[in-house]
Coordinates of C-alpha atoms and ligand atoms in Angstrom, one line a residue:
M1 CA -4.6 16.9 -10.2
Y2 CA -5.4 19.6 -7.7
K3 CA -7.7 21.6 -10.0
T4 CA -9.7 18.6 -10.9
A5 CA -10.0 17.0 -7.5
E6 CA -13.6 16.6 -6.3
I7 CA -13.1 14.7 -3.0
A8 CA -10.8 15.6 -0.1
Y9 CA -10.1 12.7 2.2
F10 CA -8.8 13.8 5.7
T11 CA -7.1 11.3 8.0
M12 CA -4.9 11.7 11.1
E13 CA -2.8 8.7 10.0
I14 CA -2.1 7.0 6.7
A15 CA 0.1 4.1 5.5
V16 CA 1.1 5.0 2.0
N17 CA 4.1 2.6 1.8
E18 CA 6.5 0.6 3.9
D19 CA 9.1 3.3 4.3
I20 CA 6.8 6.0 5.7
P21 CA 5.9 5.3 9.4
T22 CA 3.0 7.8 9.7
Y23 CA 0.5 5.3 11.0
S24 CA -0.2 3.3 14.2
G25 CA -2.5 0.5 13.0
G26 CA -5.8 -0.3 11.3
L27 CA -7.1 3.2 10.8
G28 CA -3.9 4.3 8.9
M29 CA -3.9 1.0 6.9
L30 CA -7.5 1.5 5.9
A31 CA -6.8 5.1 4.8
G32 CA -3.9 3.9 2.6
D33 CA -5.9 1.1 1.2
A34 CA -8.9 3.4 0.5
I35 CA -6.6 5.8 -1.5
R36 CA -5.0 3.0 -3.4
A37 CA -8.4 1.7 -4.4
A38 CA -9.6 5.2 -5.3
A39 CA -6.6 5.5 -7.6
D40 CA -7.4 2.1 -9.3
L41 CA -11.0 3.4 -9.8
K42 CA -9.8 6.8 -11.0
V43 CA -11.8 8.7 -8.3
P44 CA -10.7 12.4 -8.4
L45 CA -9.6 12.5 -4.9
V46 CA -6.8 14.2 -2.8
A47 CA -5.8 13.0 0.7
V48 CA -4.6 15.1 3.6
S49 CA -2.8 13.9 6.7
L50 CA 0.0 15.1 9.0
L51 CA 3.7 14.5 8.8
Y52 CA 5.3 12.7 11.8
R53 CA 9.1 13.0 11.7
K54 CA 9.5 10.6 14.6
G55 CA 6.7 8.3 13.4
Y56 CA 4.4 6.5 15.9
F57 CA 7.3 4.7 17.5
F58 CA 9.8 1.9 16.9
Q59 CA 9.0 -1.0 19.2
R60 CA 11.7 -3.0 21.0
V61 CA 10.6 -6.0 23.1
D62 CA 12.6 -7.3 26.0
P63 CA 11.7 -10.5 27.8
R64 CA 11.9 -8.9 31.2
E65 CA 10.8 -5.4 30.6
G66 CA 8.3 -5.9 27.8
Q67 CA 7.9 -3.1 25.3
R68 CA 10.2 -0.1 24.9
E69 CA 9.6 2.7 22.5
E70 CA 12.1 4.6 20.4
P71 CA 11.6 7.4 17.9
V72 CA 11.6 6.2 14.3
N73 CA 14.3 7.7 12.1
W74 CA 13.3 8.2 8.5
I75 CA 14.3 10.7 5.9
V76 CA 11.4 12.8 4.8
E77 CA 13.2 14.1 1.7
D78 CA 13.9 10.6 0.4
S79 CA 10.2 9.6 0.3
L80 CA 8.2 12.9 -0.2
T81 CA 8.3 16.0 -2.4
E82 CA 8.1 19.4 -0.8
L83 CA 5.4 21.7 -2.3
E84 CA 5.8 25.4 -2.6
P85 CA 2.7 27.0 -0.8
R86 CA 2.9 28.1 2.8
I87 CA -0.3 28.7 4.7
H88 CA -0.9 29.8 8.3
V89 CA -3.3 28.8 11.0
A90 CA -4.0 30.8 14.2
I91 CA -3.3 28.8 17.4
E92 CA -3.7 30.7 20.7
G93 CA -3.0 33.9 18.8
R94 CA 0.2 32.6 17.2
E95 CA 0.4 32.5 13.4
V96 CA 1.8 29.0 12.7
A97 CA 3.2 28.4 9.3
V98 CA 2.5 25.1 7.6
R99 CA 3.9 23.5 4.4
A100 CA 3.0 20.3 2.6
W101 CA 4.9 17.3 1.4
Q102 CA 3.4 15.3 -1.5
Y103 CA 3.3 11.5 -2.1
L104 CA 1.7 10.2 -5.3
V105 CA -0.3 7.0 -5.1
H106 CA -0.5 5.3 -8.5
G107 CA -3.6 3.2 -9.4
A108 CA -3.5 0.0 -11.4
G109 CA -4.2 2.0 -14.6
G110 CA -1.7 4.7 -13.8
F111 CA -4.2 7.3 -12.4
E112 CA -2.5 9.4 -9.7
I113 CA -3.8 10.6 -6.3
P114 CA -1.8 13.0 -4.2
V115 CA -1.4 12.6 -0.5
L116 CA -0.4 15.7 1.4
F117 CA 1.5 15.5 4.6
L118 CA 1.3 18.8 6.5
D119 CA 4.4 19.9 8.4
T120 CA 5.0 22.8 10.9
D121 CA 8.8 22.2 11.2
L122 CA 9.6 25.6 9.7
E123 CA 12.2 28.2 10.9
E124 CA 9.6 30.9 11.4
N125 CA 7.7 28.8 13.9
S126 CA 8.4 28.6 17.6
D127 CA 10.3 25.6 18.9
F128 CA 7.1 24.2 20.3
D129 CA 5.1 24.6 17.1
R130 CA 7.9 23.0 15.2
T131 CA 7.3 19.8 17.2
L132 CA 3.6 19.6 16.1
S133 CA 4.7 17.4 13.2
D134 CA 6.8 15.0 15.4
V135 CA 4.7 12.2 16.8
L136 CA 1.4 10.5 16.1
Y137 CA -0.9 10.1 19.2
G138 CA 1.8 11.5 21.5
G139 CA 1.7 14.5 23.9
D140 CA -1.2 15.9 25.9
S141 CA -4.5 17.3 24.9
Y142 CA -3.0 20.7 24.2
Y143 CA -0.6 19.1 21.7
R144 CA -3.3 17.0 20.2
L145 CA -5.7 20.0 19.7
C146 CA -2.9 22.0 18.1
Q147 CA -2.3 19.1 15.7
E148 CA -6.0 18.8 14.9
I149 CA -6.2 22.5 14.1
V150 CA -3.3 22.1 11.7
L151 CA -4.9 19.0 10.1
G152 CA -8.5 20.2 9.8
M153 CA -8.2 24.0 9.3
G154 CA -4.7 24.0 7.9
G155 CA -5.7 21.1 5.5
V156 CA -8.5 23.0 3.9
R157 CA -6.4 26.1 3.5
M158 CA -3.5 24.1 2.0
L159 CA -5.9 22.6 -0.5
R160 CA -7.2 26.0 -1.5
A161 CA -3.6 27.3 -1.8
L162 CA -2.9 24.4 -4.2
G163 CA -5.8 25.4 -6.4
C164 CA -8.4 22.8 -5.2
N165 CA -11.5 24.9 -6.1
G166 CA -13.6 22.1 -7.4
L167 CA -13.9 20.1 -4.2
Q168 CA -17.5 18.8 -3.7
R169 CA -17.0 16.6 -0.6
F170 CA -14.8 16.5 2.5
H171 CA -14.5 13.1 4.0
M172 CA -13.5 12.9 7.7
N173 CA -11.9 9.5 8.3
E174 CA -12.6 9.4 12.0
G175 CA -13.2 12.6 14.1
H176 CA -9.6 14.0 14.3
S177 CA -10.1 16.2 11.3
S178 CA -13.5 17.6 12.3
L179 CA -12.2 21.2 12.6
L180 CA -12.3 21.3 8.8
T181 CA -16.0 22.0 9.3
L182 CA -15.2 25.2 11.1
E183 CA -12.9 26.3 8.2
L184 CA -15.6 25.5 5.7
L185 CA -18.1 27.5 7.7
D186 CA -15.7 30.4 7.8
E187 CA -15.3 30.2 4.0
H188 CA -19.1 30.3 3.7
L189 CA -19.5 33.2 6.2
A190 CA -16.8 35.2 4.3
L191 CA -19.1 35.2 1.3
R192 CA -21.6 37.6 2.9
K193 CA -21.6 40.5 5.2
D194 CA -21.0 40.0 8.9
G195 CA -23.7 38.4 11.1
A196 CA -24.6 35.5 13.2
V197 CA -24.3 31.9 11.9
M198 CA -27.6 30.8 10.4
A199 CA -29.2 27.5 9.7
E200 CA -28.5 27.8 6.0
D201 CA -24.8 28.2 6.7
I202 CA -24.8 25.0 8.7
E203 CA -26.7 23.3 5.9
A204 CA -24.2 24.5 3.3
V205 CA -21.4 22.9 5.3
R206 CA -23.4 19.7 5.9
K207 CA -23.8 19.2 2.2
Q208 CA -20.1 19.2 1.8
C209 CA -19.1 16.8 4.6
V210 CA -19.0 13.0 5.0
F211 CA -18.0 11.3 8.3
T212 CA -16.8 7.8 9.0
T213 CA -16.7 6.7 12.7
H214 CA -14.4 3.8 13.3
T215 CA -14.6 2.5 16.8
P216 CA -17.0 2.2 19.8
V217 CA -13.9 2.5 22.1
P218 CA -14.0 5.8 24.0
A219 CA -10.3 6.6 23.5
G220 CA -11.0 6.8 19.8
H221 CA -13.3 9.8 20.3
D222 CA -11.4 13.1 21.0
R223 CA -12.9 15.6 23.3
F224 CA -11.5 18.9 24.6
P225 CA -12.6 21.2 27.4
M226 CA -14.3 24.2 25.9
E227 CA -12.0 26.4 27.8
L228 CA -9.0 24.9 26.0
A229 CA -10.8 25.1 22.7
T230 CA -11.6 28.8 23.0
R231 CA -8.1 29.5 24.3
L232 CA -6.6 27.9 21.1
L233 CA -9.2 28.8 18.6
G234 CA -10.5 32.1 19.9
E235 CA -14.1 33.0 20.6
H236 CA -15.4 31.8 17.3
R237 CA -19.0 33.0 16.7
A238 CA -20.0 29.4 15.7
F239 CA -19.5 28.4 19.4
E240 CA -22.6 30.3 20.2
L241 CA -24.5 27.5 18.4
E242 CA -24.2 25.2 21.4
E243 CA -26.3 22.3 20.0
V244 CA -23.7 22.0 17.1
F245 CA -20.4 22.9 18.6
V246 CA -20.6 22.3 22.4
W247 CA -21.4 19.0 24.1
N248 CA -21.4 19.0 27.9
G249 CA -19.1 21.9 28.0
Q250 CA -16.7 20.2 25.6
L251 CA -15.6 20.4 22.1
N252 CA -16.4 16.8 21.0
M253 CA -14.8 16.0 17.6
T254 CA -17.2 13.1 17.0
Y255 CA -20.3 15.1 17.6
L256 CA -18.9 18.0 15.6
A257 CA -18.5 15.6 12.6
L258 CA -21.9 14.0 13.2
S259 CA -23.7 17.3 13.3
L260 CA -22.0 18.7 10.2
S261 CA -22.1 15.8 7.8
H262 CA -24.8 14.8 5.4
Y263 CA -23.7 11.2 5.4
V264 CA -22.3 9.3 8.3
N265 CA -21.3 5.6 8.4
G266 CA -19.8 2.9 10.6
V267 CA -17.4 0.4 9.2
A268 CA -19.3 -2.9 9.2
K269 CA -23.0 -3.8 9.5
K270 CA -22.8 -4.6 13.2
H271 CA -20.7 -1.5 13.9
G272 CA -23.4 0.6 12.1
E273 CA -26.0 -0.8 14.6
I274 CA -23.7 -0.1 17.6
S275 CA -23.1 3.4 16.4
R276 CA -26.9 4.0 15.9
H277 CA -27.3 3.2 19.6
M278 CA -24.4 5.4 20.6
F279 CA -25.5 8.3 18.5
A280 CA -29.3 7.8 18.6
E281 CA -30.1 11.3 17.3
Y282 CA -28.2 10.8 14.0
K283 CA -28.7 8.8 10.9
V284 CA -25.8 6.3 10.7
D285 CA -25.3 4.0 7.7
A286 CA -22.7 1.2 7.3
I287 CA -20.1 0.6 4.7
T288 CA -18.0 -2.4 5.5
N289 CA -14.3 -2.0 5.4
G290 CA -12.0 -3.8 3.0
V291 CA -8.3 -4.1 2.1
H292 CA -6.4 -3.4 -1.1
V293 CA -5.8 -6.7 -2.9
A294 CA -2.6 -5.8 -4.8
T295 CA -1.1 -4.4 -1.6
W296 CA -1.7 -7.4 0.6
A297 CA -1.4 -10.4 -1.7
S298 CA 1.9 -12.3 -1.2
D299 CA 4.2 -12.6 -4.2
P300 CA 3.3 -16.3 -4.8
V301 CA -0.5 -15.4 -4.6
M302 CA 0.0 -12.5 -7.0
A303 CA 1.7 -14.8 -9.4
L304 CA -1.3 -17.2 -9.0
F305 CA -3.8 -14.5 -9.8
D306 CA -1.7 -13.4 -12.8
R307 CA -1.9 -16.9 -14.2
H308 CA -5.6 -17.5 -13.6
I309 CA -7.5 -14.2 -13.1
P310 CA -6.9 -11.7 -15.8
G311 CA -7.7 -8.1 -14.7
W312 CA -7.6 -8.8 -11.0
R313 CA -5.7 -5.6 -10.3
D314 CA -8.2 -3.3 -12.0
D315 CA -11.2 -5.1 -10.7
S316 CA -11.1 -7.0 -7.3
F317 CA -14.5 -8.5 -7.9
N318 CA -12.7 -10.9 -10.2
L319 CA -11.3 -12.7 -7.1
R320 CA -14.6 -14.5 -7.2
Y321 CA -13.1 -16.6 -10.0
A322 CA -10.5 -18.1 -7.7
L323 CA -13.3 -20.7 -7.4
G324 CA -12.0 -22.1 -10.7
I325 CA -8.4 -22.4 -9.6
H326 CA -7.4 -26.0 -8.7
R327 CA -6.9 -26.6 -5.0
S328 CA -3.4 -27.8 -5.4
E329 CA -2.3 -24.6 -7.1
I330 CA -3.7 -22.6 -4.2
Q331 CA -2.0 -24.9 -1.7
N332 CA 1.3 -24.6 -3.6
A333 CA 1.1 -20.8 -3.7
H334 CA 0.3 -20.7 0.0
Q335 CA 3.2 -23.0 0.9
L336 CA 5.6 -20.8 -1.0
A337 CA 4.3 -17.7 1.0
K338 CA 4.6 -19.7 4.2
N339 CA 8.1 -20.8 3.4
Q340 CA 9.0 -17.1 2.7
L341 CA 7.7 -16.1 6.1
I342 CA 9.3 -18.9 8.1
D343 CA 12.6 -18.7 6.3
T344 CA 12.7 -15.0 7.0
L345 CA 11.9 -15.5 10.7
N346 CA 14.4 -18.3 11.1
R347 CA 17.1 -16.4 9.4
E348 CA 16.5 -13.0 11.0
I349 CA 15.5 -13.9 14.6
N350 CA 16.5 -17.6 14.8
A351 CA 12.8 -18.4 15.4
G352 CA 13.3 -22.2 14.9
L353 CA 9.9 -22.6 13.1
D354 CA 9.0 -25.6 10.9
T355 CA 7.4 -25.1 7.5
A356 CA 5.4 -28.4 7.9
V357 CA 3.8 -27.4 11.2
L358 CA 0.3 -25.8 11.5
T359 CA 1.0 -22.1 12.0
L360 CA -1.4 -19.7 13.7
G361 CA -1.0 -15.9 13.4
F362 CA -2.2 -13.2 15.8
A363 CA -1.0 -9.7 15.0
R364 CA -2.6 -6.3 15.6
R365 CA -2.4 -3.5 18.1
F366 CA -2.1 -4.9 21.6
A367 CA -5.2 -3.2 23.2
T368 CA -6.9 -5.1 25.9
Y369 CA -10.3 -5.3 24.0
K370 CA -8.5 -7.3 21.3
R371 CA -7.7 -10.0 24.0
P372 CA -4.3 -11.0 22.6
G373 CA -3.9 -13.5 25.5
L374 CA -7.1 -15.5 24.8
L375 CA -5.4 -18.0 22.6
L376 CA -3.0 -18.7 25.6
H377 CA -5.8 -18.6 28.2
D378 CA -5.4 -22.3 29.1
S379 CA -1.8 -23.0 28.3
E380 CA -1.9 -26.6 29.4
R381 CA -4.8 -27.3 27.1
L382 CA -2.8 -25.7 24.2
R383 CA 0.2 -27.8 25.1
Q384 CA -1.9 -31.0 25.1
L385 CA -3.4 -30.1 21.7
S386 CA 0.0 -29.6 20.2
R387 CA 1.4 -32.8 21.7
E388 CA -1.6 -35.1 21.2
V389 CA -3.7 -33.8 18.3
G390 CA -1.2 -32.2 16.0
A391 CA 1.7 -29.8 16.3
L392 CA 1.1 -26.1 16.6
Q393 CA 3.3 -23.0 16.4
I394 CA 2.2 -19.4 16.8
V395 CA 3.4 -16.1 15.6
F396 CA 2.5 -13.0 17.6
A397 CA 3.2 -9.3 16.7
G398 CA 1.8 -5.9 17.7
K399 CA 2.4 -2.7 19.5
A400 CA 0.7 -1.3 22.6
H401 CA 0.2 2.5 22.8
P402 CA 3.0 3.9 24.9
Q403 CA 0.5 5.0 27.6
D404 CA -1.5 1.8 27.6
Q405 CA -0.1 -0.1 30.6
P406 CA -2.6 -3.0 30.4
G407 CA -1.8 -3.4 26.7
K408 CA 1.9 -3.6 27.6
E409 CA 1.1 -6.2 30.2
E410 CA -0.5 -8.3 27.6
I411 CA 2.8 -8.3 25.6
K412 CA 4.7 -9.4 28.7
H413 CA 2.1 -12.1 29.3
V414 CA 2.7 -13.5 25.8
L415 CA 6.5 -13.4 26.4
D416 CA 6.1 -15.3 29.7
L417 CA 4.0 -18.0 28.1
R418 CA 6.5 -18.3 25.3
E419 CA 8.9 -19.7 27.9
T420 CA 6.2 -21.8 29.7
L421 CA 5.1 -23.6 26.5
R422 CA 8.6 -24.3 25.2
P423 CA 9.2 -26.8 23.5
D424 CA 5.7 -28.1 22.9
V425 CA 4.3 -25.1 21.3
K426 CA 6.8 -22.8 19.7
I427 CA 5.7 -19.1 20.1
V428 CA 7.4 -16.2 18.4
F429 CA 6.8 -12.6 19.2
L430 CA 7.9 -10.3 16.3
E431 CA 9.1 -6.8 17.3
N432 CA 7.8 -3.7 15.6
Y433 CA 4.8 -4.9 13.7
D434 CA 4.6 -2.8 10.5
M435 CA 3.2 -2.9 7.0
A436 CA 5.9 -5.1 5.5
M437 CA 5.6 -7.6 8.3
G438 CA 1.8 -7.5 8.1
R439 CA 2.1 -8.6 4.5
L440 CA 4.5 -11.4 5.2
L441 CA 2.4 -12.6 8.2
T442 CA -1.2 -12.4 6.9
G443 CA -0.2 -14.3 3.7
G444 CA 2.2 -16.7 5.3
V445 CA 0.5 -18.3 8.3
D446 CA -2.1 -21.1 7.9
V447 CA -4.9 -19.8 10.1
W448 CA -5.5 -16.2 11.2
V449 CA -6.7 -15.8 14.8
N450 CA -8.8 -12.9 16.1
T451 CA -10.3 -12.7 19.5
P452 CA -11.8 -9.3 20.3
L453 CA -14.3 -8.7 23.0
P454 CA -17.6 -8.0 21.2
P455 CA -18.8 -5.5 20.2
M456 CA -15.5 -3.5 20.4
E457 CA -14.0 -4.6 17.1
A458 CA -15.7 -2.2 14.7
S459 CA -14.4 -4.0 11.7
G460 CA -10.9 -5.5 11.9
T461 CA -9.1 -5.8 8.6
S462 CA -6.2 -8.2 9.0
G463 CA -8.4 -11.3 8.6
M464 CA -9.4 -9.8 5.2
K465 CA -5.7 -9.6 4.2
A466 CA -5.4 -13.3 5.2
A467 CA -8.6 -14.3 3.3
L468 CA -7.5 -13.0 -0.1
N469 CA -4.3 -14.9 0.4
G470 CA -6.3 -18.1 1.0
V471 CA -5.7 -18.0 4.8
P472 CA -8.9 -18.8 6.7
S473 CA -9.8 -17.1 10.0
L474 CA -10.6 -18.5 13.4
S475 CA -12.3 -15.6 14.9
V476 CA -14.8 -14.2 17.4
L477 CA -18.1 -13.2 15.7
D478 CA -17.6 -9.5 15.8
G479 CA -16.9 -6.7 13.2
W480 CA -16.4 -8.0 9.6
W481 CA -16.3 -11.6 10.6
I482 CA -20.1 -11.7 11.3
E483 CA -20.4 -11.0 7.6
G484 CA -17.5 -13.0 6.4
C485 CA -17.8 -16.3 8.4
I486 CA -19.5 -19.3 6.8
E487 CA -18.7 -22.0 9.3
G488 CA -16.4 -24.7 7.9
V489 CA -16.6 -22.9 4.5
T490 CA -14.6 -19.7 4.8
G491 CA -13.2 -20.4 8.3
W492 CA -14.4 -20.9 11.8
A493 CA -16.2 -18.9 14.5
V494 CA -15.1 -18.7 18.1
G495 CA -18.2 -18.8 20.3
D496 CA -21.8 -18.7 19.1
G497 CA -22.1 -15.1 18.2
Q498 CA -24.5 -14.2 20.9
T499 CA -23.0 -10.8 21.3
E500 CA -25.9 -8.5 21.9
S501 CA -24.7 -5.6 24.1
G502 CA -25.5 -6.5 27.8
N503 CA -24.5 -10.1 27.4
E504 CA -21.4 -10.8 29.4
H505 CA -18.6 -12.3 27.3
D506 CA -16.6 -14.8 29.2
D507 CA -13.0 -15.3 28.4
G508 CA -13.0 -18.8 29.7
Q509 CA -15.9 -19.8 27.5
D510 CA -14.5 -18.1 24.4
A511 CA -11.1 -19.8 24.9
A512 CA -12.8 -23.2 25.4
S513 CA -14.7 -22.7 22.1
L514 CA -11.4 -21.8 20.4
Y515 CA -9.7 -24.9 21.6
E516 CA -12.7 -27.0 20.6
K517 CA -12.4 -25.7 17.0
L518 CA -8.7 -26.4 16.9
E519 CA -9.1 -29.9 18.3
H520 CA -12.1 -31.1 16.3
D521 CA -11.9 -29.1 13.1
I522 CA -8.8 -27.3 12.3
I523 CA -5.9 -29.5 13.4
P524 CA -7.4 -32.7 12.0
L525 CA -8.2 -31.1 8.6
Y526 CA -4.8 -29.5 8.4
Y527 CA -2.9 -32.8 9.0
H528 CA -5.3 -35.4 7.7
D529 CA -7.6 -33.9 5.1
K530 CA -5.5 -31.5 3.0
D531 CA -8.1 -31.4 0.3
R532 CA -10.9 -30.1 2.5
F533 CA -8.6 -27.7 4.1
A534 CA -7.6 -26.4 0.7
E535 CA -11.3 -26.1 -0.2
I536 CA -11.7 -23.7 2.7
M537 CA -8.7 -21.7 1.6
R538 CA -10.2 -21.4 -1.9
H539 CA -13.5 -20.2 -0.4
A540 CA -11.8 -17.7 1.8
M541 CA -10.0 -16.3 -1.3
A542 CA -13.0 -16.3 -3.6
L543 CA -15.9 -15.4 -1.4
N544 CA -14.2 -13.1 1.1
G545 CA -11.4 -11.7 -1.1
S546 CA -13.8 -10.6 -3.8
F547 CA -16.0 -8.7 -1.4
F548 CA -13.9 -7.5 1.6
N549 CA -11.6 -5.3 -0.5
T550 CA -11.4 -1.5 -0.7
Q551 CA -12.4 -1.3 -4.4
R552 CA -15.9 -2.5 -3.4
M553 CA -15.7 -0.2 -0.3
M554 CA -14.7 2.9 -2.4
L555 CA -17.5 2.2 -4.9
Q556 CA -20.0 2.3 -2.0
Y557 CA -18.6 5.6 -0.8
V558 CA -18.9 6.9 -4.3
L559 CA -22.5 5.8 -4.6
K560 CA -23.7 6.6 -1.2
A561 CA -21.6 9.5 0.0
Y562 CA -19.5 11.3 -2.6
F563 CA -21.5 11.8 -5.7
I564 CA -25.1 12.1 -4.7
Ligands
PLP1 C1 -3.8 -4.6 9.0 C2 -2.9 -4.1 10.0 C3 -3.4 -3.6 11.2 C4 -4.9 -3.7 11.5 O1 -5.3 -4.9 11.9 P1 -6.7 -5.2 12.5 O2 -7.0 -6.6 12.3 O3 -7.7 -4.3 11.8 O4 -6.7 -4.9 14.0 C5 -2.6 -3.1 12.2 N1 -1.2 -3.0 11.9 C6 -0.7 -3.5 10.8 C7 0.8 -3.4 10.6 C8 -1.5 -4.0 9.8 O5 -0.9 -4.5 8.6

């Protein structure tokens, strides 16, 4: 496995299964789905991430106080296998020992891809260094840079220690792992006698590296003061190359990855454009994200595929042939998935939901740019729609980053309106949104709602999970939905898509458009024209499921970035 690996995929977070809480949201889900697709396609790849013994956090939600965070308790030994090698990285002059835990991802045909979780919780390390594998996106910039040294530089060393000598490409899934470029440069410099770093050294590293940028939101782009960087990393001779390694006196992980990769991409067509504006001096392509079909299809929908679409696990393009499945079968499979969701919620949290009522879903990280409150912008209008046009119920879920006060306020806002709208619109907020819940929700609601503030949603993926389950989206035209939305065929657009940067986006206008679509299209179809609603479900599944999946995405990485 290690000797034959040709691609190394580096990521700060990854969701490999429901029991391993080493992810915060879309970035980690995407990494997991990418690896699962690579295993289906037998791409010789190995993935590297960090272990987080306390996870991201466990979310509790209290009506008065909003979100509270608790460490997640999980037993590493039960889920992962410890590997033998120990490597060291130098941090501020300390030699920090690192080990790796292995998880094997199995493809549809049995091909295996190892995922390495790097861990510093070893006796020989100081108490502080042992905490470096505690939490994801916690701590200050000192803590974060230490983690990124372990991930980027430690990751390359661990791969070498495991015998990975045939690696052709290093893929940085977002900039957190950019320091791997420094390690590759050191490997290269070690091959010849001492001297300054030359253009050909930089070129040799560039040939090996691939970078995917995932967000236009500034918090997603790590920067460290150069003073901190040199304190932790030492006076590396590469730092003399200011145009590559130093930006405005900072070590900028995004620019580092941009400068040292031969292929760079954004994660949807629109996001590629936005990124070309942000990083005008670089060539930036686009590969639109996807989701892994066998991971996100509900049990009843998997059974439906098994009956009608032979080979769908090996080849997701086959979802196209959902066009030949009778509408009533799609409806029935969906109703079963919906019953599963609602029975679970009623049993476990006494949600009081009704399986016959049109159910909207909104679940993702609670960041302000995702505008979780937009659906509730005019609560009286929503109440009136539910009373007079057709009954509505809404399921919300999602975590706010522990330091994101405005994001936490959004959660409280939803909890407040839950009371206001009782009993006309039943609103449920599910605690601790995770992978298992994501699967239940995206397959079980009737319409998936997404309302980001353009152009901040680079891609978004949960609407893709919904689509392959036959659940259409009602979404703002941003990210993947610009490509996936055919109005009234695969779902519905909120607003008119005039999202060129500079244009003010008005919450009131977007909310009004959303209510219009509910009033004139969605609610009437759902209650009075089941056949046409089912036709839209079928198109969501066939047209969007067959394209917005990670098998297609991984093939594009293979063709454009890995093996060229
Ligand atoms: C899919 C998923 C996400 C990402 O959702 P987006 O729509 O891309 O924001 C986040 N969290 C969980 C648990 C998910 O399943």
